[in-house]
Short mmCIF file of C-alpha atoms in Angstrom, two decimals:
data_model
loop_
_atom_site.label_atom_id
_atom_site.label_comp_id
_atom_site.label_asym_id
_atom_site.label_seq_id
_atom_site.Cartn_x
_atom_site.Cartn_y
_atom_site.Cartn_z
CA MET H 1 0.91 -10.27 18.61
CA PHE H 2 3.06 -11.84 21.32
CA LEU H 3 6.47 -10.81 22.60
CA GLN H 4 8.15 -13.40 24.83
CA PRO H 5 8.82 -11.89 28.29
CA ALA H 6 12.45 -11.03 29.06
CA VAL H 7 12.31 -13.17 32.24
CA ASP H 8 10.79 -16.59 31.80
CA THR H 9 7.44 -16.82 33.62
CA PHE H 10 8.28 -20.22 35.08
CA VAL H 11 11.56 -18.98 36.55
CA THR H 12 9.76 -15.94 37.98
CA LEU H 13 7.17 -18.10 39.77
CA GLN H 14 9.84 -20.47 41.07
CA ALA H 15 11.61 -17.51 42.64
CA GLY H 16 8.43 -16.49 44.40
CA LEU H 17 8.11 -13.30 42.40
CA LYS H 18 4.88 -11.93 40.99
CA PRO H 19 4.98 -11.89 37.17
CA ASN H 20 4.58 -8.35 35.84
CA SER H 21 4.35 -9.17 32.13
CA ILE H 22 1.21 -9.63 30.09
CA LYS H 23 0.92 -13.03 28.49
CA SER H 24 0.93 -12.62 24.72
CA ASP H 25 2.34 -14.13 21.56
CA PHE H 26 4.39 -12.62 18.75
CA TYR H 27 3.93 -14.10 15.31
CA PHE H 28 5.88 -13.23 12.16
CA ASP H 29 6.32 -14.76 8.72
CA MET H 30 9.29 -12.71 7.44
CA GLU H 31 12.91 -12.57 8.54
CA TYR H 32 15.99 -10.59 7.58
CA CYS H 33 18.88 -12.53 6.08
CA VAL H 34 22.11 -10.61 6.78
CA GLU H 35 24.13 -12.77 4.38
CA PHE H 36 21.97 -11.71 1.43
CA SER H 37 20.91 -8.27 2.74
CA THR H 38 17.24 -9.00 2.25
CA PHE H 39 13.93 -9.73 3.87
CA GLN H 40 12.58 -13.17 3.01
CA THR H 41 9.81 -15.62 3.85
CA LEU H 42 10.49 -17.40 7.11
CA ARG H 43 11.42 -21.08 6.86
CA THR H 44 11.69 -23.72 9.54
CA GLN H 45 14.99 -23.10 11.27
CA THR H 46 16.81 -26.39 10.97
CA SER H 47 20.38 -27.09 10.05
CA GLU H 48 19.21 -28.89 6.93
CA ASN H 49 17.38 -25.98 5.33
CA LYS H 50 19.14 -22.95 6.77
CA LEU H 51 21.26 -22.48 3.67
CA GLU H 52 18.24 -23.04 1.44
CA CYS H 53 16.41 -20.31 3.31
CA CYS H 54 19.00 -17.70 2.43
CA ALA H 55 19.37 -19.01 -1.10
CA ASP H 56 15.79 -17.99 -1.74
CA VAL H 57 16.94 -14.40 -2.22
CA THR H 58 17.10 -15.22 -5.90
CA PRO H 59 13.58 -14.37 -7.07
CA THR H 60 11.17 -17.25 -7.05
CA GLU H 61 7.89 -15.55 -6.11
CA SER H 62 5.79 -14.46 -9.05
CA THR H 63 4.79 -10.88 -9.68
CA GLU H 64 1.16 -11.97 -9.37
CA SER H 65 1.77 -12.61 -5.66
CA ILE H 66 2.85 -8.98 -5.27
CA LEU H 67 -0.37 -7.81 -6.86
CA GLU H 68 -2.52 -10.01 -4.62
CA ASP H 69 -2.11 -7.44 -1.86
CA LYS H 70 -5.44 -5.57 -1.78
CA SER H 71 -3.72 -2.37 -0.66
CA PHE H 72 -1.60 -2.38 -3.82
CA SER H 73 -2.68 0.15 -6.43
CA LYS H 74 -2.57 -0.89 -10.09
CA GLU H 75 -1.25 2.61 -10.93
CA LEU H 76 1.93 3.87 -9.33
CA LEU H 77 3.12 7.46 -9.76
CA VAL H 78 6.90 7.63 -10.11
CA LEU H 79 9.34 10.33 -9.05
CA ASP H 80 12.58 9.91 -11.02
CA LEU H 81 15.50 11.57 -9.20
CA TYR H 82 18.76 12.29 -11.05
CA SER H 83 16.70 11.23 -14.05
CA GLY H 84 19.04 12.03 -16.93
CA CYS H 85 17.00 11.30 -20.06
CA GLY H 86 14.66 9.04 -18.08
CA GLY H 87 16.19 5.64 -18.75
CA MET H 88 15.62 4.20 -15.28
CA SER H 89 11.95 5.15 -14.98
CA THR H 90 11.33 4.11 -18.60
CA GLY H 91 12.79 0.67 -17.90
CA LEU H 92 10.73 0.46 -14.72
CA ASN H 93 7.65 1.33 -16.75
CA LEU H 94 8.32 -1.35 -19.38
CA GLY H 95 9.01 -4.04 -16.81
CA ALA H 96 5.96 -3.13 -14.76
CA LYS H 97 3.64 -3.33 -17.78
CA ILE H 98 4.66 -6.94 -18.35
CA SER H 99 3.59 -7.60 -14.76
CA GLY H 100 0.23 -5.88 -15.19
CA VAL H 101 1.17 -2.77 -13.18
CA ASP H 102 0.65 0.69 -14.63
CA VAL H 103 3.68 2.79 -13.71
CA VAL H 104 3.45 6.48 -14.65
CA THR H 105 6.49 8.75 -14.48
CA LYS H 106 4.74 11.80 -13.06
CA TRP H 107 7.77 13.82 -11.91
CA ALA H 108 11.45 13.91 -12.87
CA ILE H 109 14.39 16.06 -11.81
CA ASP H 110 17.92 16.52 -13.09
CA GLN H 111 20.52 19.29 -13.11
CA ASN H 112 21.43 18.76 -16.77
CA LEU H 113 19.26 21.00 -18.95
CA ALA H 114 19.79 19.00 -22.16
CA ALA H 115 18.78 15.79 -20.39
CA CYS H 116 15.62 17.46 -19.06
CA GLU H 117 14.68 18.71 -22.52
CA SER H 118 15.19 15.24 -23.98
CA LEU H 119 13.06 13.63 -21.28
CA LYS H 120 10.29 16.18 -21.76
CA LEU H 121 10.31 15.56 -25.51
CA ASN H 122 9.85 11.82 -25.08
CA HIS H 123 7.57 12.00 -22.02
CA PRO H 124 5.40 15.12 -22.41
CA GLN H 125 3.10 14.02 -19.59
CA THR H 126 5.94 14.19 -17.04
CA GLN H 127 6.54 17.22 -14.83
CA VAL H 128 10.26 17.73 -15.52
CA ARG H 129 12.31 20.09 -13.36
CA ASN H 130 15.84 21.26 -14.13
CA ASP H 131 17.05 21.57 -10.56
CA SER H 132 19.28 20.07 -7.88
CA ALA H 133 17.86 17.39 -5.62
CA GLY H 134 18.64 19.45 -2.52
CA ASP H 135 16.68 22.47 -3.76
CA PHE H 136 13.91 20.14 -4.90
CA LEU H 137 13.56 18.77 -1.36
CA GLN H 138 13.27 22.30 0.03
CA LEU H 139 10.65 23.07 -2.64
CA LEU H 140 8.63 20.01 -1.64
CA LYS H 141 8.57 21.16 1.98
CA GLU H 142 7.48 24.67 1.00
CA TRP H 143 4.86 23.27 -1.37
CA GLY H 144 3.46 21.16 1.45
CA LYS H 145 3.08 24.29 3.60
CA LEU H 146 1.36 26.16 0.76
CA CYS H 147 -1.09 23.34 0.14
CA LYS H 148 -1.87 23.11 3.83
CA ARG H 149 -2.54 26.85 3.92
CA TYR H 150 -4.54 27.31 0.73
CA VAL H 151 -6.14 23.95 0.04
CA ARG H 152 -8.70 22.11 2.10
CA ASN H 153 -9.28 18.40 2.11
CA ASN H 154 -10.51 16.97 -1.19
CA GLY H 155 -9.06 19.91 -3.08
CA HIS H 156 -11.50 22.62 -1.89
CA THR H 157 -10.04 26.09 -1.39
CA THR H 158 -10.13 28.04 1.85
CA ASP H 159 -13.35 29.89 2.65
CA THR H 160 -12.68 33.45 1.59
CA LEU H 161 -10.08 35.58 -0.10
CA ASN H 162 -8.30 38.29 1.85
CA PRO H 163 -10.25 41.50 1.07
CA GLU H 164 -7.50 43.72 2.50
CA ASN H 165 -4.91 42.34 0.10
CA SER H 166 -7.33 42.47 -2.85
CA THR H 167 -8.09 46.12 -2.13
CA LYS H 168 -4.44 46.98 -1.80
CA GLU H 169 -3.64 45.38 -5.16
CA ALA H 170 -6.48 47.27 -6.82
CA THR H 171 -5.37 50.57 -5.23
CA GLU H 172 -1.80 50.17 -6.41
CA SER H 173 -3.01 49.36 -9.90
CA SER H 174 -5.38 52.34 -10.10
CA SER H 175 -2.86 54.80 -8.65
CA SER H 176 -0.40 53.93 -11.37
CA THR H 177 -2.93 54.92 -14.06
CA GLU H 178 -3.94 58.19 -12.40
CA ASP H 179 -0.45 59.65 -12.02
CA ASP H 180 1.78 59.04 -15.02
CA SER H 181 4.63 60.95 -13.38
CA GLU H 182 5.16 58.20 -10.81
CA PRO H 183 7.31 55.13 -11.60
CA GLU H 184 5.45 52.48 -13.60
CA GLU H 185 3.64 49.88 -11.51
CA TYR H 186 3.56 46.26 -12.68
CA GLU H 187 0.44 44.23 -12.04
CA VAL H 188 0.63 40.49 -11.45
CA GLU H 189 -1.75 38.71 -13.82
CA LYS H 190 -0.96 35.19 -12.64
CA LEU H 191 1.78 32.91 -11.32
CA VAL H 192 3.01 30.27 -13.75
CA ASP H 193 5.71 28.32 -11.91
CA ILE H 194 7.43 27.79 -8.59
CA CYS H 195 10.96 26.89 -7.52
CA TYR H 196 13.38 26.98 -4.61
CA GLY H 197 16.86 28.34 -5.15
CA ASP H 198 18.38 31.09 -7.25
CA PRO H 199 17.32 30.61 -10.89
CA ASP H 200 18.49 34.10 -11.96
CA LYS H 201 21.86 33.84 -10.16
CA THR H 202 21.16 36.95 -8.08
CA GLY H 203 22.79 35.54 -4.95
CA GLU H 204 19.47 35.36 -3.12
CA ARG H 205 18.17 31.85 -2.49
CA GLY H 206 14.68 30.92 -1.35
CA LEU H 207 11.13 30.16 -2.47
CA LYS H 208 10.26 31.95 -5.71
CA PHE H 209 7.32 32.23 -8.07
CA LYS H 210 7.49 32.86 -11.79
CA VAL H 211 5.27 35.87 -12.46
CA HIS H 212 3.36 36.64 -15.66
CA TRP H 213 2.83 40.40 -15.75
CA LYS H 214 -0.40 41.92 -17.03
CA GLY H 215 0.06 43.48 -20.45
CA TYR H 216 3.35 41.67 -21.14
CA SER H 217 4.20 38.54 -23.11
CA SER H 218 5.43 35.32 -21.52
CA ASN H 219 8.96 36.26 -22.62
CA GLU H 220 8.86 38.95 -19.95
CA ASP H 221 7.97 36.54 -17.12
CA THR H 222 10.32 36.89 -14.14
CA TRP H 223 11.20 34.94 -10.99
CA GLU H 224 10.18 36.86 -7.88
CA PRO H 225 10.81 36.00 -4.19
CA ALA H 226 7.68 34.74 -2.46
CA LYS H 227 8.17 37.22 0.38
CA GLU H 228 7.82 40.11 -2.09
CA LEU H 229 4.43 38.82 -3.29
CA SER H 230 2.67 39.10 0.06
CA ASN H 231 0.08 41.42 -1.53
CA CYS H 232 -0.77 38.85 -4.20
CA GLN H 233 -2.60 36.32 -2.06
CA ASP H 234 -5.31 35.79 -4.69
CA ALA H 235 -2.76 34.89 -7.34
CA ILE H 236 -0.88 32.59 -4.97
CA ARG H 237 -4.07 30.87 -3.90
CA GLU H 238 -5.14 30.34 -7.49
CA PHE H 239 -1.73 28.90 -8.44
CA VAL H 240 -1.56 26.58 -5.44
CA THR H 241 -5.10 25.23 -5.77
CA SER H 242 -4.65 24.68 -9.51
CA GLY H 243 -1.25 23.04 -8.97
CA PHE H 244 -2.69 20.83 -6.25
CA LYS H 245 -5.40 19.55 -8.57
CA LYS H 246 -2.90 18.98 -11.39
CA ASN H 247 -0.48 17.30 -8.98
CA ILE H 248 2.45 19.37 -10.27
CA LEU H 249 4.55 18.43 -7.24
CA PRO H 250 4.44 15.31 -5.07
CA LEU H 251 3.13 15.43 -1.52
CA PRO H 252 3.87 12.99 1.32
CA GLY H 253 1.99 9.74 0.79
CA GLY H 254 1.15 10.54 -2.83
CA VAL H 255 4.13 8.82 -4.50
CA GLY H 256 4.13 5.20 -5.62
CA VAL H 257 7.81 4.80 -6.47
CA ILE H 258 10.93 6.91 -6.00
CA CYS H 259 13.73 5.72 -8.23
CA GLY H 260 17.13 7.13 -9.03
CA GLY H 261 20.87 6.74 -9.06
CA PRO H 262 22.66 9.40 -6.97
CA PRO H 263 25.81 10.71 -8.74
CA CYS H 264 28.81 8.46 -8.18
CA GLN H 265 31.80 10.70 -8.97
CA GLY H 266 32.98 10.52 -5.38
CA ILE H 267 32.53 6.74 -5.26
CA SER H 268 33.80 5.36 -8.55
CA GLY H 269 37.17 3.62 -8.57
CA TYR H 270 38.07 5.64 -11.67
CA ASN H 271 38.28 8.71 -9.41
CA ARG H 272 41.85 8.68 -8.10
CA PHE H 273 41.14 11.52 -5.66
CA ARG H 274 38.14 10.06 -3.85
CA ASP H 275 37.99 10.03 -0.05
CA VAL H 276 38.72 6.40 0.80
CA ASP H 277 38.69 6.85 4.60
CA SER H 278 35.48 8.82 5.18
CA PRO H 279 33.48 8.86 1.92
CA LEU H 280 30.21 10.03 3.48
CA THR H 281 31.82 13.34 4.43
CA ASP H 282 32.77 13.96 0.78
CA GLU H 283 30.41 16.59 -0.63
CA ARG H 284 30.24 14.64 -3.89
CA ASN H 285 28.68 11.71 -2.03
CA GLN H 286 26.08 13.76 -0.16
CA GLN H 287 23.45 13.02 -2.81
CA ILE H 288 22.93 9.59 -1.25
CA VAL H 289 21.91 11.42 1.93
CA VAL H 290 19.65 13.79 -0.05
CA PHE H 291 18.04 10.85 -1.88
CA MET H 292 17.16 9.17 1.41
CA ASP H 293 15.96 12.49 2.90
CA ILE H 294 13.51 12.84 -0.01
CA VAL H 295 12.33 9.28 0.59
CA GLU H 296 11.85 10.04 4.28
CA TYR H 297 9.80 13.15 3.51
CA LEU H 298 7.55 11.73 0.77
CA LYS H 299 7.14 8.20 2.18
CA PRO H 300 6.57 6.38 -1.14
CA LYS H 301 5.27 2.83 -1.36
CA PHE H 302 8.43 1.63 -3.10
CA VAL H 303 12.03 2.83 -3.42
CA LEU H 304 14.55 1.73 -6.05
CA MET H 305 18.09 3.09 -5.81
CA GLU H 306 20.94 2.28 -8.21
CA ASN H 307 24.67 2.89 -7.95
CA VAL H 308 28.09 1.60 -8.97
CA VAL H 309 29.46 -1.56 -7.34
CA ASP H 310 32.18 0.52 -5.66
CA ILE H 311 29.50 1.64 -3.22
CA LEU H 312 30.11 -1.79 -1.64
CA ARG H 313 33.91 -1.66 -2.00
CA LEU H 314 34.91 1.80 -0.78
CA ASP H 315 35.61 1.99 2.97
CA LYS H 316 34.29 -1.56 3.53
CA GLY H 317 31.03 -0.66 1.80
CA SER H 318 30.14 2.12 4.26
CA LEU H 319 28.06 4.06 1.69
CA GLY H 320 26.05 0.99 0.71
CA ARG H 321 25.54 0.07 4.34
CA TYR H 322 24.42 3.63 5.06
CA ALA H 323 21.80 3.57 2.29
CA LEU H 324 20.48 0.16 3.34
CA SER H 325 20.35 1.15 7.01
CA ARG H 326 18.42 4.33 6.17
CA LEU H 327 15.76 2.28 4.39
CA VAL H 328 15.47 -0.14 7.31
CA ASP H 329 15.43 2.72 9.82
CA MET H 330 12.48 4.23 7.92
CA ARG H 331 10.68 0.89 8.41
CA TYR H 332 10.99 -0.18 4.78
CA GLN H 333 11.47 -3.79 3.86
CA ALA H 334 14.83 -3.75 2.09
CA ARG H 335 16.69 -5.86 -0.42
CA LEU H 336 20.16 -5.38 -1.97
CA GLY H 337 21.30 -7.04 -5.16
CA ILE H 338 24.16 -6.80 -7.65
CA ILE H 339 22.82 -7.06 -11.19
CA THR H 340 24.91 -7.47 -14.34
CA ALA H 341 23.54 -5.93 -17.54
CA GLY H 342 25.00 -8.69 -19.70
CA CYS H 343 22.79 -11.23 -17.92
CA TYR H 344 19.72 -9.53 -19.46
CA GLY H 345 20.61 -9.31 -23.12
CA LEU H 346 23.15 -6.48 -23.40
CA SER H 347 26.56 -6.81 -24.99
CA GLN H 348 28.52 -5.57 -21.96
CA PHE H 349 29.27 -6.87 -18.51
CA ARG H 350 28.42 -3.64 -16.61
CA SER H 351 27.33 -4.45 -13.04
CA ARG H 352 25.35 -2.18 -10.75
CA VAL H 353 24.02 -2.29 -7.19
CA PHE H 354 20.24 -2.02 -6.76
CA MET H 355 18.35 -1.52 -3.53
CA TRP H 356 14.65 -2.17 -3.24
CA GLY H 357 12.61 -0.68 -0.45
CA ALA H 358 8.94 -1.53 0.12
CA ASP H 359 6.38 -0.21 2.57
CA PRO H 360 5.52 -2.82 5.24
CA ASN H 361 2.03 -3.13 3.73
CA MET H 362 3.45 -4.02 0.30
CA LYS H 363 5.16 -7.11 -1.05
CA LEU H 364 8.90 -6.61 -1.51
CA PRO H 365 9.59 -7.09 -5.24
CA PRO H 366 12.09 -9.80 -6.20
CA PHE H 367 15.03 -9.25 -8.52
CA PRO H 368 14.56 -10.85 -11.96
CA LEU H 369 16.63 -13.93 -12.72
CA PRO H 370 19.15 -13.70 -15.59
CA THR H 371 17.84 -14.36 -19.10
CA HIS H 372 21.24 -14.62 -20.83
CA ASP H 373 24.62 -16.13 -20.25
CA VAL H 374 27.41 -13.58 -19.78
CA ILE H 375 31.15 -13.31 -20.34
CA VAL H 376 32.56 -12.50 -16.90
CA ARG H 377 35.00 -9.58 -16.91
CA TYR H 378 35.76 -8.93 -13.25
CA GLY H 379 34.75 -10.02 -9.80
CA PHE H 380 32.57 -8.62 -7.02
CA PRO H 381 33.29 -7.48 -3.44
CA LEU H 382 33.94 -10.70 -1.53
CA GLU H 383 31.76 -9.70 1.41
CA PHE H 384 28.79 -9.13 -0.92
CA GLU H 385 29.27 -12.01 -3.38
CA ARG H 386 26.08 -13.65 -2.17
CA ASN H 387 24.17 -10.52 -3.20
CA VAL H 388 24.86 -11.16 -6.89
CA VAL H 389 21.52 -11.93 -8.54
CA ALA H 390 22.00 -15.36 -10.10
CA TYR H 391 20.68 -18.88 -10.14
CA SER H 392 21.40 -21.01 -7.12
CA GLU H 393 23.66 -24.02 -7.50
CA GLY H 394 21.67 -26.88 -8.92
CA GLN H 395 18.74 -24.63 -9.84
CA PRO H 396 17.40 -25.34 -13.37
CA ARG H 397 18.20 -22.57 -15.84
CA ASP H 398 17.30 -21.89 -19.44
CA VAL H 399 19.26 -18.87 -20.61
CA GLU H 400 20.18 -17.54 -24.03
CA THR H 401 23.70 -17.24 -25.42
CA ALA H 402 25.79 -14.30 -24.23
CA LEU H 403 25.77 -11.25 -26.50
CA VAL H 404 28.93 -9.63 -27.81
CA LEU H 405 29.54 -6.25 -29.45
CA LYS H 406 28.88 -7.64 -32.93
CA ASP H 407 25.34 -8.59 -31.90
CA ALA H 408 24.65 -4.94 -31.10
CA ILE H 409 26.31 -2.97 -33.92
CA SER H 410 26.85 -5.27 -36.92
CA ASP H 411 23.92 -3.64 -38.76
CA LEU H 412 25.33 -0.10 -38.55
CA PRO H 413 26.55 1.52 -41.79
CA HIS H 414 30.24 2.11 -42.39
CA VAL H 415 31.54 5.49 -41.21
CA SER H 416 34.65 6.98 -42.81
CA ASN H 417 37.02 9.51 -41.26
CA ASN H 418 35.62 12.25 -43.49
CA GLU H 419 31.93 11.55 -42.81
CA THR H 420 29.90 14.79 -42.56
CA ARG H 421 26.36 13.45 -42.31
CA GLU H 422 24.69 13.67 -38.92
CA ARG H 423 22.03 11.13 -39.88
CA MET H 424 22.51 7.92 -41.86
CA SER H 425 20.16 5.19 -43.00
CA TYR H 426 20.58 1.54 -42.15
CA GLU H 427 21.96 -0.42 -45.08
CA SER H 428 20.61 -3.78 -43.98
CA LEU H 429 17.80 -5.37 -42.03
CA PRO H 430 18.32 -6.15 -38.34
CA GLU H 431 20.47 -9.21 -37.87
CA THR H 432 19.75 -10.01 -34.21
CA ASP H 433 16.88 -9.76 -31.74
CA PHE H 434 18.72 -6.95 -29.97
CA GLN H 435 18.97 -4.95 -33.19
CA ARG H 436 15.29 -5.48 -33.94
CA TYR H 437 14.39 -4.29 -30.46
CA ILE H 438 16.66 -1.25 -30.49
CA ARG H 439 15.20 -0.07 -33.81
CA SER H 440 11.60 -0.41 -32.70
CA THR H 441 9.29 2.53 -32.11
CA LYS H 442 7.59 3.13 -28.78
CA HIS H 443 4.50 1.10 -29.78
CA GLU H 444 6.54 -1.64 -31.47
CA GLU H 445 8.69 -1.80 -28.36
CA GLN H 446 5.66 -2.48 -26.18
CA ALA H 447 4.41 -5.13 -28.61
CA TYR H 448 7.85 -6.73 -28.53
CA GLU H 449 7.78 -6.81 -24.73
CA ASP H 450 4.30 -8.34 -24.71
CA GLU H 451 5.33 -10.98 -27.23
CA SER H 452 8.47 -11.84 -25.28
CA HIS H 453 6.43 -12.15 -22.10
CA GLN H 454 3.98 -14.52 -23.79
CA GLU H 455 6.84 -16.70 -25.00
CA ILE H 456 8.21 -16.91 -21.46
#
């Protein structure tokens, strides 16, 4: 690679100076387009095609070109942050399957217990954690230390157990049986879970293990601080090595995609009390920082972050600029786009900001072009209008008619004011493609996607 010397070699020689730079060349085939906030294929820099170069932010490269990269794995493990019921990772999974990529939601985290239970019910293979993202990051760091201590390369355990600790455990257990007058001793049978925080609301935060006690049912399992289990090295080692093999928690370099939408209560224009002058100092907006900190620690191949459009409006878009700059600072290829749900077959305008990040060894995914016309409801931040994912002027387009509310709910049965039933049957067959899709089962849904892809 060649970097042009700061002082031209010819000028240096003319001045009678000895050149101190090594002759080399710097080649590159990608550039960053500030106007569209994206990396893109380099074009010849002429006045005639400069605008065309930036206009190529609208996706024209096929997904097959992304998969041509030999370093790209056909299976990507996903960590879904602020997952809710798992809508974002599920949509990512469905879209990836059309492209021939197997995306597996391996881990998910959310603070809402009901959402976690719903996600677990629909995705039993996913490791779902009801926790805050900040505590989850601390847990990941502690888990990394445990794996480094107890697990060798390729999943082999450390050489020997600690005989001193094993003897001490056995002594404590036997002494409790010999003298019934002493307080009852509890013996750890095994560890069944791990967390960071204060699950029992005791006021003491830190790394904790969930202990299953010998002779007791699982209903009696308790969370115990790791520092109080120093005499249970065998149990800790067994839990860590088993968890490592089962991949219960992600480790740096082991994640394919991190996706998520940090909470937007401190950003949304509907919040009349938001901090409009310094939004990044608002505690409610700190989750954007936590999201990027998790990305920095785990170093996934791809990052996909979603948020409300006000992230580009509030304080001249400082929060959006912060998120984009963090991705670039971590050496990710980055791309920002504003996508409107109505452009993809939904009966609402709803726009959101999406940021793609891709490892330098990967191909940066394009945003999908609209499939439907849309009824425009409101505008976009003027400074970021060129980031709206749309067809370029003069570009051929073949889109379907815009959907309205009737297309989504005209098949629903009538509901009176005195209705007591929690479940009702449809009274008619689906009347639109959207209704047919929304009624489909998981397997029918995949078949529908495959059929739609074939038609395209």
